[in-house]
Amino acid sequence: MKELLRELIQAESTPEKGELAAAEVISAAFGRSGMESHIDTWERNRANIVAHLRSTGRKAGLLFACHLDVVGPGEAAWTYPAFGAEQADGRIYGRGSTDMKGGIAAGVTAIRRIVDSGTELQGDIIFVASAGEETDSCGARRFVRDHAGLPELAGVVIPEPTDFALVTAHRGMLWIEVTTTGKAAHSSTPHLGVNAIASMRRILDELDHYEITDGPHELLGNGSMSVNTIEGGKAMNVVPDKCRIGIDFRTLPGQDHQRMIGDLERILAKLKADNPEFEGVVSVIREVRPLETDRRCDFVKALCSVVGTEQTTAVGYTTDGPYFASLGAPVVIFGPGKPSLCHKPDEYIDICDLEKGVEHYRSIILEFLT
Ligand SMILES: [Zn+2]
C-alpha cells in the first residue's frame, strides 16, 4: 500500500498536469487483483476512474468517492520534495499524501483485500476517484451526471482526511465577483470620467452593513462573508474605468445561495437608482453546496458502531460530497490524515494511519455488504 501511495504522489496530479497519470496508477493496482476499472478521460489529461465490483445484489451497495487532484506545492520551501513521496520517521511526505491520496490508497487496498480473500459480497462496491475537486468539481459532476449504471446505495463514504472522525456536515461555499464599470478620463479632469473605484467604495460601504441572519447551526456554527480580493485602476493619471472584488461566502444548510446573489443584485440596483452613472454586475465564480447528512439515519448509526464512535462532527473544508448526496444516499466523510496538513508545505501522512484506514474500510465493507 505504501508503494501505491508513493506512485500516486509521484503522479503529480496538479491542475497543470491533470489526473490521468494518477488514474492509471489506480487502474493498475485494481488490475493486480483481477479487477476491471474504467478511466473516463477528457481534455487530454483530465480523468475520472471508476471501478464497479458486482455482487449477488441482495443488499444495497457502497460508493467510495475520492478525488484524484491535488493543489500545487505552493511558494514555501519543502524539506522533502513535494512529489518525491519520501519516507521518513514513519511518515510519507508529499503533496496529496493527506489530501487525499492516503485515503485513496487505503480504500483501494481495502477493496483489493476483500477481493483477494474471495469474500462473497451481497452488495456492490463502486469506487470512484474524480477530477477537479480543488477547482470546479468537474469530475464529480461528470460522474453524477452519467450515473445510470449505479445500483441502489446504502451510503457514500468519502475518504478525505478527518483523522478518523465521522463527518456528516460541512459549510457550503459561494465565490462571487462584483465588477463596477466607469468611464476613463485624464486624472487632471476627473469630472469628465466616472470612477469605478469610487463606485466600488459604495458597494463596500453597503457590504459593511450586510448581515447573515441564518444560524448558528449545531455543528457548523455561523455562515460568513469576506471580501478577499480587489483590483482596479491602471495608472496614476487615469480615472479607473474598472474595479473588481472577490467575495467568499461560507454558507449553512438551508441557506439558499440564490438569496445572497439576489441580495447583492438588490444592492447594485439601489446604487443605480441613486446614481444613474453607477454600473455594476455580479457573477458567480464557484459554488459548492453545504453538506448535511442526517446523523440519526441508519447508515450513520451503523457506521458509528463499526468505527467505534458515538458522535459525528463537521469539518472546515468543503468536499464533492453534496454532488454525491444528489444520488439520494447518505454521505459521510471519514478517512486517515490530519485535516490541518491539507495544502501545507511538508504535507505527510503517518504510515500507521494508512493501515488503520484499510482496517476501517474493510470493516465497513464487511458490515454493509456481507
Ligand atoms: Zn480533499
Short mmCIF file of C-alpha atoms and ligand atoms in Angstrom, two decimals:
data_model
loop_
_atom_site.label_atom_id
_atom_site.label_comp_id
_atom_site.label_asym_id
_atom_site.label_seq_id
_atom_site.Cartn_x
_atom_site.Cartn_y
_atom_site.Cartn_z
CA MET A 1 0.00 0.00 0.00
CA LYS A 2 2.91 2.34 0.76
CA GLU A 3 4.12 1.77 -2.79
CA LEU A 4 0.65 2.60 -4.16
CA LEU A 5 0.58 5.86 -2.21
CA ARG A 6 4.09 6.74 -3.36
CA GLU A 7 3.15 6.17 -7.02
CA LEU A 8 0.01 8.29 -6.56
CA ILE A 9 2.00 11.19 -5.11
CA GLN A 10 4.60 10.89 -7.88
CA ALA A 11 1.79 11.08 -10.47
CA GLU A 12 1.66 14.80 -9.59
CA SER A 13 -1.99 15.42 -10.34
CA THR A 14 -1.93 19.21 -10.09
CA PRO A 15 -4.31 21.39 -12.12
CA GLU A 16 -1.48 21.86 -14.67
CA LYS A 17 -0.70 18.16 -15.16
CA GLY A 18 -4.19 16.68 -14.83
CA GLU A 19 -5.38 13.43 -13.27
CA LEU A 20 -4.77 10.82 -15.97
CA ALA A 21 -1.44 9.50 -14.63
CA ALA A 22 -2.92 9.05 -11.14
CA ALA A 23 -5.97 7.25 -12.60
CA GLU A 24 -3.62 4.84 -14.40
CA VAL A 25 -1.83 4.04 -11.13
CA ILE A 26 -5.17 3.06 -9.55
CA SER A 27 -6.25 1.07 -12.59
CA ALA A 28 -3.01 -0.94 -12.42
CA ALA A 29 -3.49 -1.57 -8.68
CA PHE A 30 -7.04 -2.91 -9.17
CA GLY A 31 -5.74 -4.95 -12.11
CA ARG A 32 -3.32 -6.78 -9.80
CA SER A 33 -6.39 -8.21 -8.06
CA GLY A 34 -8.03 -9.05 -11.37
CA MET A 35 -10.46 -6.13 -11.06
CA GLU A 36 -11.57 -4.14 -14.05
CA SER A 37 -11.85 -0.38 -13.95
CA HIS A 38 -12.82 2.29 -16.41
CA ILE A 39 -10.90 5.51 -16.96
CA ASP A 40 -13.03 8.33 -18.33
CA THR A 41 -10.78 10.95 -19.95
CA TRP A 42 -11.36 14.35 -21.49
CA GLU A 43 -9.33 17.41 -22.45
CA ARG A 44 -6.16 15.34 -22.99
CA ASN A 45 -5.14 14.76 -19.34
CA ARG A 46 -8.30 15.10 -17.24
CA ALA A 47 -9.66 11.84 -15.84
CA ASN A 48 -12.08 10.04 -13.55
CA ILE A 49 -11.60 6.39 -12.71
CA VAL A 50 -14.48 4.12 -11.75
CA ALA A 51 -14.31 0.51 -10.57
CA HIS A 52 -17.56 -1.38 -10.08
CA LEU A 53 -17.32 -4.64 -8.16
CA ARG A 54 -20.52 -6.60 -8.69
CA SER A 55 -22.16 -8.82 -6.08
CA THR A 56 -25.19 -11.06 -5.64
CA GLY A 57 -27.15 -7.77 -5.42
CA ARG A 58 -29.19 -8.78 -2.38
CA LYS A 59 -28.12 -5.66 -0.49
CA ALA A 60 -27.75 -2.01 -1.38
CA GLY A 61 -24.21 -1.06 -2.44
CA LEU A 62 -21.50 1.22 -1.10
CA LEU A 63 -19.88 4.06 -3.01
CA PHE A 64 -16.36 5.19 -2.13
CA ALA A 65 -15.89 8.64 -3.62
CA CYS A 66 -12.40 10.17 -3.79
CA HIS A 67 -10.71 12.96 -5.72
CA LEU A 68 -7.54 12.48 -7.79
CA ASP A 69 -6.37 16.08 -8.00
CA VAL A 70 -4.12 17.94 -5.60
CA VAL A 71 -3.29 21.61 -5.18
CA GLY A 72 0.16 22.81 -6.30
CA PRO A 73 3.14 22.74 -3.92
CA GLY A 74 2.80 26.46 -3.13
CA GLU A 75 5.50 29.10 -2.69
CA ALA A 76 7.00 27.96 0.63
CA ALA A 77 10.07 25.70 0.68
CA TRP A 78 9.60 21.98 1.41
CA THR A 79 12.05 19.92 3.50
CA TYR A 80 11.15 16.91 1.34
CA PRO A 81 10.42 17.29 -2.38
CA ALA A 82 6.69 17.87 -2.90
CA PHE A 83 6.33 15.00 -5.38
CA GLY A 84 9.19 12.79 -4.19
CA ALA A 85 6.98 10.70 -1.85
CA GLU A 86 9.88 10.21 0.54
CA GLN A 87 9.53 8.06 3.61
CA ALA A 88 10.97 9.29 6.92
CA ASP A 89 10.07 8.97 10.62
CA GLY A 90 7.21 6.57 9.92
CA ARG A 91 5.60 9.04 7.52
CA ILE A 92 5.27 9.50 3.78
CA TYR A 93 5.80 13.08 2.70
CA GLY A 94 4.37 14.73 -0.38
CA ARG A 95 1.59 16.83 -1.86
CA GLY A 96 -1.60 14.83 -1.63
CA SER A 97 -0.31 12.37 1.00
CA THR A 98 -3.09 13.57 3.30
CA ASP A 99 -5.46 15.28 0.85
CA MET A 100 -6.38 12.71 -0.30
CA LYS A 101 -4.12 10.08 -1.80
CA GLY A 102 -3.63 8.46 1.61
CA GLY A 103 -7.40 7.87 1.71
CA ILE A 104 -7.37 6.57 -1.87
CA ALA A 105 -4.52 4.13 -1.13
CA ALA A 106 -6.33 2.87 1.97
CA GLY A 107 -9.65 2.50 0.12
CA VAL A 108 -8.16 0.71 -2.91
CA THR A 109 -6.15 -1.59 -0.63
CA ALA A 110 -9.22 -2.45 1.47
CA ILE A 111 -11.24 -3.33 -1.64
CA ARG A 112 -8.39 -5.40 -3.05
CA ARG A 113 -8.03 -7.34 0.21
CA ILE A 114 -11.74 -8.17 0.12
CA VAL A 115 -11.41 -9.36 -3.48
CA ASP A 116 -8.19 -11.29 -2.82
CA SER A 117 -9.80 -13.07 0.13
CA GLY A 118 -12.62 -14.37 -2.08
CA THR A 119 -15.34 -12.99 0.25
CA GLU A 120 -18.77 -13.21 -1.37
CA LEU A 121 -20.44 -9.79 -1.34
CA GLN A 122 -24.20 -9.23 -1.11
CA GLY A 123 -23.97 -5.63 -2.31
CA ASP A 124 -21.84 -3.89 -4.96
CA ILE A 125 -18.80 -1.73 -4.26
CA ILE A 126 -18.35 1.26 -6.51
CA PHE A 127 -15.10 3.14 -6.25
CA VAL A 128 -14.72 6.49 -8.00
CA ALA A 129 -11.79 8.88 -7.94
CA SER A 130 -12.66 12.05 -9.78
CA ALA A 131 -11.04 15.14 -11.25
CA GLY A 132 -11.03 18.76 -10.24
CA GLU A 133 -12.30 18.70 -6.65
CA GLU A 134 -9.93 21.51 -5.72
CA THR A 135 -11.07 23.73 -8.61
CA ASP A 136 -14.54 23.24 -10.09
CA SER A 137 -15.69 19.70 -9.18
CA CYS A 138 -15.85 18.88 -12.91
CA GLY A 139 -15.13 15.17 -12.30
CA ALA A 140 -17.77 14.67 -9.62
CA ARG A 141 -20.37 16.49 -11.71
CA ARG A 142 -19.48 14.34 -14.70
CA PHE A 143 -19.74 11.11 -12.67
CA VAL A 144 -23.08 12.06 -11.12
CA ARG A 145 -24.49 13.13 -14.49
CA ASP A 146 -23.69 9.74 -16.09
CA HIS A 147 -24.62 7.58 -13.11
CA ALA A 148 -27.18 5.38 -14.92
CA GLY A 149 -25.33 2.11 -14.12
CA LEU A 150 -25.31 2.61 -10.36
CA PRO A 151 -27.20 0.21 -8.10
CA GLU A 152 -29.21 1.34 -5.10
CA LEU A 153 -26.75 2.66 -2.50
CA ALA A 154 -26.73 2.16 1.28
CA GLY A 155 -24.40 5.10 1.56
CA VAL A 156 -21.38 7.03 0.30
CA VAL A 157 -18.02 7.14 2.09
CA ILE A 158 -15.63 9.96 1.21
CA PRO A 159 -12.10 9.04 2.36
CA GLU A 160 -10.97 12.67 2.85
CA PRO A 161 -8.72 13.30 5.87
CA THR A 162 -10.78 13.57 9.05
CA ASP A 163 -8.28 11.87 11.38
CA PHE A 164 -10.92 9.12 11.65
CA ALA A 165 -13.72 11.38 12.87
CA LEU A 166 -17.10 10.65 11.29
CA VAL A 167 -18.06 13.83 9.48
CA THR A 168 -21.64 14.45 8.41
CA ALA A 169 -21.57 18.16 7.64
CA HIS A 170 -19.60 20.99 6.14
CA ARG A 171 -20.47 24.50 5.14
CA GLY A 172 -21.03 25.46 1.54
CA MET A 173 -19.01 27.96 -0.43
CA LEU A 174 -20.09 30.70 -2.79
CA TRP A 175 -17.49 32.78 -4.60
CA ILE A 176 -18.81 35.93 -6.19
CA GLU A 177 -17.10 38.56 -8.25
CA VAL A 178 -18.57 42.06 -8.39
CA THR A 179 -17.34 44.36 -11.14
CA THR A 180 -18.00 48.07 -11.45
CA THR A 181 -17.55 49.88 -14.74
CA GLY A 182 -16.94 53.60 -15.14
CA LYS A 183 -15.54 55.89 -17.77
CA ALA A 184 -11.81 56.58 -18.17
CA ALA A 185 -10.59 60.18 -18.23
CA HIS A 186 -7.39 62.09 -17.67
CA SER A 187 -7.00 62.44 -13.92
CA SER A 188 -6.43 66.18 -14.24
CA THR A 189 -10.11 66.38 -15.25
CA PRO A 190 -11.76 63.65 -13.13
CA HIS A 191 -15.20 65.25 -13.53
CA LEU A 192 -15.15 64.05 -17.19
CA GLY A 193 -14.92 60.41 -16.13
CA VAL A 194 -16.80 58.01 -13.88
CA ASN A 195 -14.52 56.49 -11.26
CA ALA A 196 -15.08 52.73 -10.99
CA ILE A 197 -13.18 52.58 -7.67
CA ALA A 198 -15.50 55.21 -6.20
CA SER A 199 -18.46 53.09 -7.35
CA MET A 200 -16.90 50.06 -5.67
CA ARG A 201 -16.46 52.03 -2.45
CA ARG A 202 -20.24 52.48 -2.33
CA ILE A 203 -20.71 48.72 -2.65
CA LEU A 204 -18.15 48.05 0.10
CA ASP A 205 -19.97 50.55 2.36
CA GLU A 206 -23.21 48.65 1.78
CA LEU A 207 -21.49 45.30 2.49
CA ASP A 208 -20.29 46.67 5.84
CA HIS A 209 -23.93 46.61 6.93
CA TYR A 210 -24.76 43.27 5.29
CA GLU A 211 -25.90 40.75 7.84
CA ILE A 212 -26.14 36.99 7.57
CA THR A 213 -29.15 36.10 9.67
CA ASP A 214 -29.05 32.30 9.34
CA GLY A 215 -27.55 30.14 12.05
CA PRO A 216 -25.99 29.21 14.26
CA HIS A 217 -26.05 25.56 13.12
CA GLU A 218 -25.45 22.95 15.85
CA LEU A 219 -22.32 21.52 14.15
CA LEU A 220 -21.26 24.30 11.80
CA GLY A 221 -21.68 27.50 13.77
CA ASN A 222 -22.36 30.55 11.63
CA GLY A 223 -22.11 31.38 7.98
CA SER A 224 -19.62 34.05 6.94
CA MET A 225 -18.78 36.57 4.26
CA SER A 226 -15.38 38.04 3.47
CA VAL A 227 -14.19 40.37 0.69
CA ASN A 228 -10.84 38.83 -0.22
CA THR A 229 -9.62 40.38 -3.46
CA ILE A 230 -9.78 43.79 -5.05
CA GLU A 231 -8.27 45.19 -8.22
CA GLY A 232 -8.85 48.39 -10.10
CA GLY A 233 -7.09 51.17 -11.91
CA LYS A 234 -4.20 51.07 -14.38
CA ALA A 235 -2.18 54.24 -13.94
CA MET A 236 -1.74 57.11 -11.51
CA ASN A 237 -3.00 59.62 -14.06
CA VAL A 238 -6.08 57.80 -15.39
CA VAL A 239 -9.55 57.74 -13.81
CA PRO A 240 -10.21 53.98 -13.49
CA ASP A 241 -12.95 52.52 -15.64
CA LYS A 242 -12.99 49.09 -13.99
CA CYS A 243 -12.83 47.72 -10.46
CA ARG A 244 -13.41 44.18 -9.25
CA ILE A 245 -13.78 42.49 -5.89
CA GLY A 246 -13.99 38.82 -4.92
CA ILE A 247 -16.30 37.77 -2.10
CA ASP A 248 -16.17 34.41 -0.33
CA PHE A 249 -19.40 33.35 1.40
CA ARG A 250 -19.39 30.23 3.61
CA THR A 251 -22.93 29.00 3.87
CA LEU A 252 -25.06 26.82 6.12
CA PRO A 253 -27.52 24.07 5.19
CA GLY A 254 -30.80 25.74 4.29
CA GLN A 255 -29.09 28.99 3.31
CA ASP A 256 -30.06 29.45 -0.33
CA HIS A 257 -27.15 30.69 -2.46
CA GLN A 258 -29.62 32.33 -4.80
CA ARG A 259 -30.78 34.54 -1.96
CA MET A 260 -27.31 36.03 -1.42
CA ILE A 261 -26.85 36.57 -5.13
CA GLY A 262 -30.25 38.33 -5.08
CA ASP A 263 -29.19 40.47 -2.09
CA LEU A 264 -26.10 41.66 -3.97
CA GLU A 265 -28.12 42.39 -7.08
CA ARG A 266 -30.54 44.45 -4.99
CA ILE A 267 -27.64 46.48 -3.54
CA LEU A 268 -26.44 47.24 -7.07
CA ALA A 269 -29.95 48.17 -8.22
CA LYS A 270 -30.34 50.56 -5.29
CA LEU A 271 -26.99 52.25 -6.06
CA LYS A 272 -28.01 52.55 -9.72
CA ALA A 273 -31.32 54.14 -8.69
CA ASP A 274 -29.38 56.66 -6.55
CA ASN A 275 -26.92 57.43 -9.34
CA PRO A 276 -27.66 56.56 -12.98
CA GLU A 277 -23.93 56.61 -13.81
CA PHE A 278 -23.31 53.67 -11.48
CA GLU A 279 -22.70 50.37 -13.31
CA GLY A 280 -22.10 47.09 -11.53
CA VAL A 281 -22.54 43.37 -12.22
CA VAL A 282 -22.47 40.24 -10.10
CA SER A 283 -21.07 36.95 -11.35
CA VAL A 284 -20.74 33.57 -9.66
CA ILE A 285 -17.22 32.16 -9.91
CA ARG A 286 -17.67 28.93 -7.98
CA GLU A 287 -20.13 27.31 -5.65
CA VAL A 288 -20.21 24.20 -3.50
CA ARG A 289 -23.39 23.39 -1.63
CA PRO A 290 -23.33 22.74 2.12
CA LEU A 291 -23.38 19.10 3.21
CA GLU A 292 -25.69 17.85 5.92
CA THR A 293 -26.38 14.18 6.37
CA ASP A 294 -28.99 13.11 8.91
CA ARG A 295 -26.93 11.96 11.90
CA ARG A 296 -29.74 9.71 13.06
CA CYS A 297 -30.14 7.76 9.81
CA ASP A 298 -29.44 4.00 9.81
CA PHE A 299 -26.30 4.31 7.69
CA VAL A 300 -24.65 6.79 10.06
CA LYS A 301 -25.72 4.85 13.15
CA ALA A 302 -24.27 1.63 11.72
CA LEU A 303 -21.05 3.40 10.71
CA CYS A 304 -20.69 4.78 14.23
CA SER A 305 -20.81 1.30 15.69
CA VAL A 306 -18.39 -0.14 13.08
CA VAL A 307 -15.74 2.51 13.71
CA GLY A 308 -16.42 2.69 17.44
CA THR A 309 -17.61 6.23 17.97
CA GLU A 310 -20.78 7.77 19.29
CA GLN A 311 -20.55 11.16 17.73
CA THR A 312 -20.36 12.75 14.34
CA THR A 313 -18.81 16.08 13.61
CA ALA A 314 -18.15 18.72 10.94
CA VAL A 315 -15.07 19.88 9.01
CA GLY A 316 -13.98 23.35 7.95
CA TYR A 317 -13.23 22.48 4.32
CA THR A 318 -15.69 21.68 1.54
CA THR A 319 -15.85 18.45 -0.49
CA ASP A 320 -17.60 16.99 -3.52
CA GLY A 321 -19.99 15.38 -1.00
CA PRO A 322 -23.04 17.47 -1.98
CA TYR A 323 -22.76 16.21 -5.60
CA PHE A 324 -22.75 12.60 -4.39
CA ALA A 325 -25.59 13.36 -1.98
CA SER A 326 -27.67 14.16 -5.06
CA LEU A 327 -27.61 10.39 -5.82
CA GLY A 328 -30.02 10.05 -2.89
CA ALA A 329 -27.84 8.16 -0.41
CA PRO A 330 -26.40 9.45 2.89
CA VAL A 331 -22.84 10.79 2.60
CA VAL A 332 -20.20 10.51 5.30
CA ILE A 333 -16.63 11.81 5.22
CA PHE A 334 -14.21 9.52 7.02
CA GLY A 335 -10.53 8.95 6.43
CA PRO A 336 -6.91 8.92 7.55
CA GLY A 337 -4.77 12.04 7.92
CA LYS A 338 -4.92 15.30 9.80
CA PRO A 339 -7.07 17.97 8.13
CA SER A 340 -4.65 20.65 9.39
CA LEU A 341 -1.95 19.36 6.97
CA CYS A 342 -4.03 19.86 3.81
CA HIS A 343 -2.50 22.25 1.26
CA LYS A 344 0.55 22.94 3.52
CA PRO A 345 4.26 22.51 2.77
CA ASP A 346 5.70 19.21 4.08
CA GLU A 347 2.26 17.57 3.96
CA TYR A 348 2.63 13.99 5.22
CA ILE A 349 0.67 11.00 6.39
CA ASP A 350 1.59 8.59 9.20
CA ILE A 351 2.04 5.12 7.76
CA CYS A 352 0.24 3.59 10.76
CA ASP A 353 -2.83 5.70 9.87
CA LEU A 354 -2.87 4.17 6.39
CA GLU A 355 -3.08 0.67 7.87
CA LYS A 356 -5.76 1.83 10.29
CA GLY A 357 -7.71 3.27 7.33
CA VAL A 358 -7.58 -0.04 5.47
CA GLU A 359 -8.89 -1.89 8.51
CA HIS A 360 -11.76 0.58 8.96
CA TYR A 361 -12.80 0.44 5.29
CA ARG A 362 -12.60 -3.36 5.30
CA SER A 363 -14.85 -3.50 8.39
CA ILE A 364 -17.30 -1.06 6.78
CA ILE A 365 -17.49 -3.19 3.62
CA LEU A 366 -17.99 -6.39 5.63
CA GLU A 367 -20.66 -4.77 7.81
CA PHE A 368 -22.79 -3.44 4.97
CA LEU A 369 -22.12 -5.88 2.15
CA THR A 370 -21.89 -9.37 3.66
ZN ZN B 1 -9.53 16.80 -0.47
#
